[in-house]
Short mmCIF file of C-alpha atoms in Angstrom, two decimals:
data_model
loop_
_atom_site.label_atom_id
_atom_site.label_comp_id
_atom_site.label_asym_id
_atom_site.label_seq_id
_atom_site.Cartn_x
_atom_site.Cartn_y
_atom_site.Cartn_z
CA MET A 1 -67.84 75.20 -44.74
CA LYS A 2 -65.30 78.00 -44.44
CA PHE A 3 -63.73 79.44 -47.58
CA LEU A 4 -60.54 81.43 -47.91
CA PRO A 5 -61.26 85.12 -48.31
CA ILE A 6 -60.32 86.50 -51.69
CA MET A 7 -57.59 88.72 -50.23
CA PRO A 8 -56.65 87.32 -46.84
CA ASN A 9 -54.21 89.23 -44.74
CA SER A 10 -50.70 87.91 -45.22
CA SER A 11 -50.37 86.35 -41.76
CA THR A 12 -53.54 84.24 -42.21
CA LEU A 13 -52.40 83.08 -45.64
CA LEU A 14 -48.95 82.19 -44.31
CA GLN A 15 -50.46 80.25 -41.40
CA ARG A 16 -52.67 78.25 -43.74
CA MET A 17 -49.80 77.61 -46.14
CA TYR A 18 -47.58 76.50 -43.25
CA ALA A 19 -50.27 74.11 -41.96
CA PHE A 20 -50.78 72.67 -45.44
CA CYS A 21 -47.05 72.21 -45.96
CA LYS A 22 -46.69 70.54 -42.57
CA ILE A 23 -49.48 68.05 -43.33
CA SER A 24 -48.14 67.53 -46.84
CA GLN A 25 -44.64 66.86 -45.46
CA GLN A 26 -45.98 64.30 -42.97
CA TYR A 27 -48.00 62.61 -45.72
CA ARG A 28 -44.97 62.48 -48.03
CA GLN A 29 -42.87 60.91 -45.25
CA TRP A 30 -45.58 58.35 -44.46
CA ASN A 31 -46.04 57.60 -48.16
CA ALA A 32 -42.26 57.22 -48.66
CA ASN A 33 -42.10 54.72 -45.79
CA ILE A 34 -44.96 52.66 -47.23
CA LEU A 35 -43.59 52.81 -50.76
CA GLY A 36 -40.11 51.90 -49.50
CA LYS A 37 -41.44 48.78 -47.80
CA MET A 38 -43.47 47.85 -50.86
CA ALA A 39 -40.47 48.42 -53.13
CA SER A 40 -38.26 46.15 -51.03
CA GLU A 41 -40.88 43.35 -51.12
CA VAL A 42 -41.26 43.75 -54.88
CA CYS A 43 -37.46 43.70 -55.24
CA LYS A 44 -37.25 40.47 -53.21
CA ALA A 45 -39.96 38.92 -55.36
CA GLN A 46 -38.23 39.95 -58.57
CA THR A 47 -34.91 38.42 -57.52
CA ALA A 48 -36.22 35.25 -55.85
CA GLY A 49 -36.86 32.07 -57.74
CA PRO A 50 -38.02 28.53 -57.19
CA GLY A 51 -35.62 25.72 -56.44
CA GLY A 52 -33.60 24.54 -53.50
CA ASP A 53 -34.27 24.56 -49.81
CA THR A 54 -36.07 27.52 -48.23
CA ILE A 55 -36.30 29.07 -44.80
CA PHE A 56 -39.82 27.62 -44.52
CA GLY A 57 -38.50 24.12 -45.17
CA LYS A 58 -36.00 24.65 -42.36
CA ILE A 59 -38.75 25.92 -40.05
CA ALA A 60 -40.93 22.91 -40.91
CA ARG A 61 -38.03 20.58 -40.03
CA LYS A 62 -37.38 22.69 -36.89
CA GLU A 63 -33.82 23.41 -37.97
CA ILE A 64 -34.39 27.07 -37.17
CA PRO A 65 -36.73 28.52 -34.54
CA ALA A 66 -40.08 30.15 -35.17
CA GLN A 67 -42.96 31.32 -33.00
CA ILE A 68 -45.19 28.37 -33.78
CA ILE A 69 -48.90 28.88 -33.22
CA MET A 70 -49.95 25.33 -34.07
CA GLU A 71 -48.99 22.38 -36.21
CA ASP A 72 -50.15 18.96 -37.27
CA ASP A 73 -48.60 16.24 -39.42
CA ASP A 74 -49.07 18.21 -42.64
CA THR A 75 -49.14 21.94 -41.79
CA MET A 76 -47.57 24.50 -39.52
CA ALA A 77 -48.69 28.02 -38.56
CA PHE A 78 -46.20 30.53 -37.17
CA HIS A 79 -45.88 34.28 -36.69
CA ASP A 80 -44.39 36.32 -39.54
CA VAL A 81 -41.04 37.91 -38.65
CA ASN A 82 -41.98 41.05 -40.61
CA PRO A 83 -45.65 41.59 -39.65
CA GLN A 84 -47.78 43.81 -41.87
CA ALA A 85 -50.70 43.90 -39.41
CA PRO A 86 -51.05 43.63 -35.61
CA ILE A 87 -51.51 39.88 -36.12
CA HIS A 88 -49.75 38.36 -39.12
CA PHE A 89 -48.95 34.69 -39.35
CA LEU A 90 -48.11 32.19 -42.06
CA VAL A 91 -49.42 28.70 -42.68
CA ILE A 92 -47.21 26.34 -44.66
CA PRO A 93 -47.49 22.78 -45.86
CA LYS A 94 -44.67 20.68 -44.44
CA LYS A 95 -44.35 19.11 -47.88
CA PRO A 96 -42.35 21.55 -50.01
CA ILE A 97 -44.54 22.89 -52.82
CA ALA A 98 -42.86 25.90 -54.43
CA MET A 99 -45.92 27.64 -55.86
CA LEU A 100 -49.66 27.15 -56.00
CA GLN A 101 -49.42 26.31 -59.70
CA ASP A 102 -46.98 23.49 -58.82
CA ALA A 103 -49.59 21.69 -56.72
CA LYS A 104 -50.65 18.34 -58.18
CA ASP A 105 -53.95 16.48 -57.95
CA GLN A 106 -52.56 14.49 -55.01
CA ASP A 107 -51.98 17.80 -53.15
CA GLU A 108 -55.69 18.65 -53.09
CA ALA A 109 -56.12 17.53 -49.47
CA ILE A 110 -53.12 19.51 -48.21
CA LEU A 111 -54.35 22.66 -49.96
CA GLY A 112 -57.64 22.34 -48.10
CA LYS A 113 -55.79 21.64 -44.85
CA LEU A 114 -53.88 24.92 -45.26
CA LEU A 115 -57.14 26.88 -45.07
CA VAL A 116 -58.49 24.79 -42.20
CA ALA A 117 -55.21 25.33 -40.32
CA ALA A 118 -55.44 29.08 -41.02
CA SER A 119 -58.93 29.11 -39.53
CA LYS A 120 -57.86 27.14 -36.44
CA ALA A 121 -54.84 29.39 -35.82
CA ALA A 122 -57.00 32.51 -36.28
CA ARG A 123 -59.44 31.17 -33.68
CA LYS A 124 -56.55 30.41 -31.34
CA LEU A 125 -55.39 34.04 -31.70
CA ASP A 126 -58.96 35.31 -31.14
CA LEU A 127 -59.39 36.94 -34.55
CA LYS A 128 -63.16 36.83 -34.15
CA ASP A 129 -63.69 40.17 -35.95
CA GLY A 130 -62.17 38.83 -39.16
CA TYR A 131 -58.92 38.54 -41.03
CA ARG A 132 -57.49 38.47 -44.54
CA VAL A 133 -56.09 35.33 -46.19
CA VAL A 134 -53.54 35.86 -48.98
CA ILE A 135 -51.40 33.64 -51.19
CA ASN A 136 -48.69 35.41 -53.17
CA ASN A 137 -47.91 33.29 -56.22
CA GLY A 138 -44.92 33.86 -58.48
CA ARG A 139 -42.95 36.95 -59.36
CA HIS A 140 -45.91 39.14 -60.31
CA GLY A 141 -47.77 37.95 -57.22
CA CYS A 142 -44.83 39.22 -55.12
CA GLN A 143 -43.83 35.75 -53.86
CA SER A 144 -40.41 36.11 -52.25
CA ILE A 145 -40.04 32.64 -50.69
CA TYR A 146 -40.71 29.73 -52.99
CA HIS A 147 -42.42 27.43 -50.52
CA LEU A 148 -46.19 27.75 -50.77
CA HIS A 149 -47.53 29.71 -47.81
CA VAL A 150 -50.73 31.42 -46.74
CA HIS A 151 -50.57 34.85 -45.09
CA VAL A 152 -53.22 35.56 -42.46
CA LEU A 153 -53.50 39.22 -41.42
CA GLY A 154 -55.81 40.68 -38.80
CA GLY A 155 -56.12 42.49 -35.52
CA LYS A 156 -57.34 45.74 -37.12
CA GLN A 157 -59.69 47.01 -39.80
CA LEU A 158 -57.96 46.28 -43.10
CA GLY A 159 -58.53 48.46 -46.14
CA TRP A 160 -59.48 47.56 -49.68
CA PRO A 161 -57.84 47.47 -52.06
CA PRO A 162 -54.77 46.33 -50.12
CA THR A 163 -51.82 48.69 -50.22
#
């Protein structure tokens, strides 16, 4: 390990300070970009609320287009329009359920089908090295669209805790 001399000549010190500032500047820019994206998602979640039709309901009814990976009578998997990983798709129930806590006893089968559909779509996209499954629920869970949906993220090594 190399240590700074106690009294380095001024050019060496300036070079090291410049290199540190350059790295620090790049880190601050990267961090600002990440925090900006996170802040906008948090803002969406804080201003969204349950009730009414959603974009996912329109996708399920095929009123608006989506890059559909697969679907059956009860579920649909499609690519996220704002991916947070090389592969990022959503799985929704075709039945509108606003939040996980709104699911009833009779929704038990569809909740299981969401995870099975996530697994099938992940296999179809060759995510054999693994993936993350996430459900954002409510305002504090950062849910911005009030139609229950499962995020599936993969295609790279994901970190923990998520950022």
